[in-house]
Amino acid sequence: MATKEDVADLSLIKRAVLDTSDSIKRLEEIQESQQHIIDLLSVRSIQQEAELKRIK
């Protein structure tokens, strides 16, 4: 059976879970943004490589 301390700990645990969830969401947003940048840079690199081959 749950004690008063256990019940008090539940709110702390809930807060920690919510904070962790918020942090994970922010990390996912950052990762998506970084992936978009990597994709753009990859395209640019391929275009530049093609242009260099054309110039040679």
PDB file of C-alpha atoms in Angstrom:
ATOM      1  CA  MET A   1       0.000   0.000   0.000  1.00  0.00           C
ATOM      2  CA  ALA A   2       1.274   3.497  -0.857  1.00  0.00           C
ATOM      3  CA  THR A   3       2.501   5.677   1.969  1.00  0.00           C
ATOM      4  CA  LYS A   4       2.136   9.448   2.234  1.00  0.00           C
ATOM      5  CA  GLU A   5       5.763   9.753   1.159  1.00  0.00           C
ATOM      6  CA  ASP A   6       5.066   7.643  -1.907  1.00  0.00           C
ATOM      7  CA  VAL A   7       2.146   9.871  -2.863  1.00  0.00           C
ATOM      8  CA  ALA A   8       4.277  12.994  -2.344  1.00  0.00           C
ATOM      9  CA  ASP A   9       6.985  11.498  -4.547  1.00  0.00           C
ATOM     10  CA  LEU A  10       4.461  10.917  -7.335  1.00  0.00           C
ATOM     11  CA  SER A  11       4.095  14.637  -8.026  1.00  0.00           C
ATOM     12  CA  LEU A  12       7.886  15.005  -8.155  1.00  0.00           C
ATOM     13  CA  ILE A  13       8.136  12.056 -10.515  1.00  0.00           C
ATOM     14  CA  LYS A  14       5.340  13.450 -12.689  1.00  0.00           C
ATOM     15  CA  ARG A  15       7.128  16.826 -12.892  1.00  0.00           C
ATOM     16  CA  ALA A  16      10.407  15.114 -13.803  1.00  0.00           C
ATOM     17  CA  VAL A  17       8.695  13.098 -16.543  1.00  0.00           C
ATOM     18  CA  LEU A  18       7.050  16.219 -17.974  1.00  0.00           C
ATOM     19  CA  ASP A  19      10.350  18.123 -17.902  1.00  0.00           C
ATOM     20  CA  THR A  20      12.098  15.225 -19.616  1.00  0.00           C
ATOM     21  CA  SER A  21       9.369  15.059 -22.238  1.00  0.00           C
ATOM     22  CA  ASP A  22       9.737  18.784 -22.953  1.00  0.00           C
ATOM     23  CA  SER A  23      13.500  18.396 -23.288  1.00  0.00           C
ATOM     24  CA  ILE A  24      13.109  15.493 -25.697  1.00  0.00           C
ATOM     25  CA  LYS A  25      10.663  17.483 -27.832  1.00  0.00           C
ATOM     26  CA  ARG A  26      13.139  20.376 -28.047  1.00  0.00           C
ATOM     27  CA  LEU A  27      15.943  17.985 -28.986  1.00  0.00           C
ATOM     28  CA  GLU A  28      13.768  16.442 -31.703  1.00  0.00           C
ATOM     29  CA  GLU A  29      13.050  19.894 -33.138  1.00  0.00           C
ATOM     30  CA  ILE A  30      16.748  20.772 -33.115  1.00  0.00           C
ATOM     31  CA  GLN A  31      17.622  17.447 -34.754  1.00  0.00           C
ATOM     32  CA  GLU A  32      15.038  17.985 -37.502  1.00  0.00           C
ATOM     33  CA  SER A  33      16.439  21.449 -38.169  1.00  0.00           C
ATOM     34  CA  GLN A  34      19.985  20.114 -38.310  1.00  0.00           C
ATOM     35  CA  GLN A  35      18.926  17.323 -40.669  1.00  0.00           C
ATOM     36  CA  HIS A  36      17.333  19.887 -42.978  1.00  0.00           C
ATOM     37  CA  ILE A  37      20.587  21.878 -43.004  1.00  0.00           C
ATOM     38  CA  ILE A  38      22.611  18.726 -43.718  1.00  0.00           C
ATOM     39  CA  ASP A  39      20.293  17.898 -46.627  1.00  0.00           C
ATOM     40  CA  LEU A  40      20.711  21.403 -48.077  1.00  0.00           C
ATOM     41  CA  LEU A  41      24.485  21.255 -47.712  1.00  0.00           C
ATOM     42  CA  SER A  42      24.568  17.841 -49.384  1.00  0.00           C
ATOM     43  CA  VAL A  43      22.664  19.171 -52.382  1.00  0.00           C
ATOM     44  CA  ARG A  44      24.949  22.200 -52.572  1.00  0.00           C
ATOM     45  CA  SER A  45      28.026  19.980 -52.406  1.00  0.00           C
ATOM     46  CA  ILE A  46      26.747  17.768 -55.221  1.00  0.00           C
ATOM     47  CA  GLN A  47      25.933  20.830 -57.333  1.00  0.00           C
ATOM     48  CA  GLN A  48      29.396  22.285 -56.763  1.00  0.00           C
ATOM     49  CA  GLU A  49      31.040  18.985 -57.614  1.00  0.00           C
ATOM     50  CA  ALA A  50      29.069  18.807 -60.859  1.00  0.00           C
ATOM     51  CA  GLU A  51      30.019  22.397 -61.691  1.00  0.00           C
ATOM     52  CA  LEU A  52      33.714  21.656 -61.080  1.00  0.00           C
ATOM     53  CA  LYS A  53      33.549  18.622 -63.374  1.00  0.00           C
ATOM     54  CA  ARG A  54      31.868  20.743 -66.031  1.00  0.00           C
ATOM     55  CA  ILE A  55      34.591  23.417 -65.764  1.00  0.00           C
ATOM     56  CA  LYS A  56      37.425  20.858 -66.101  1.00  0.00           C
TER      57      LYS A  56
END
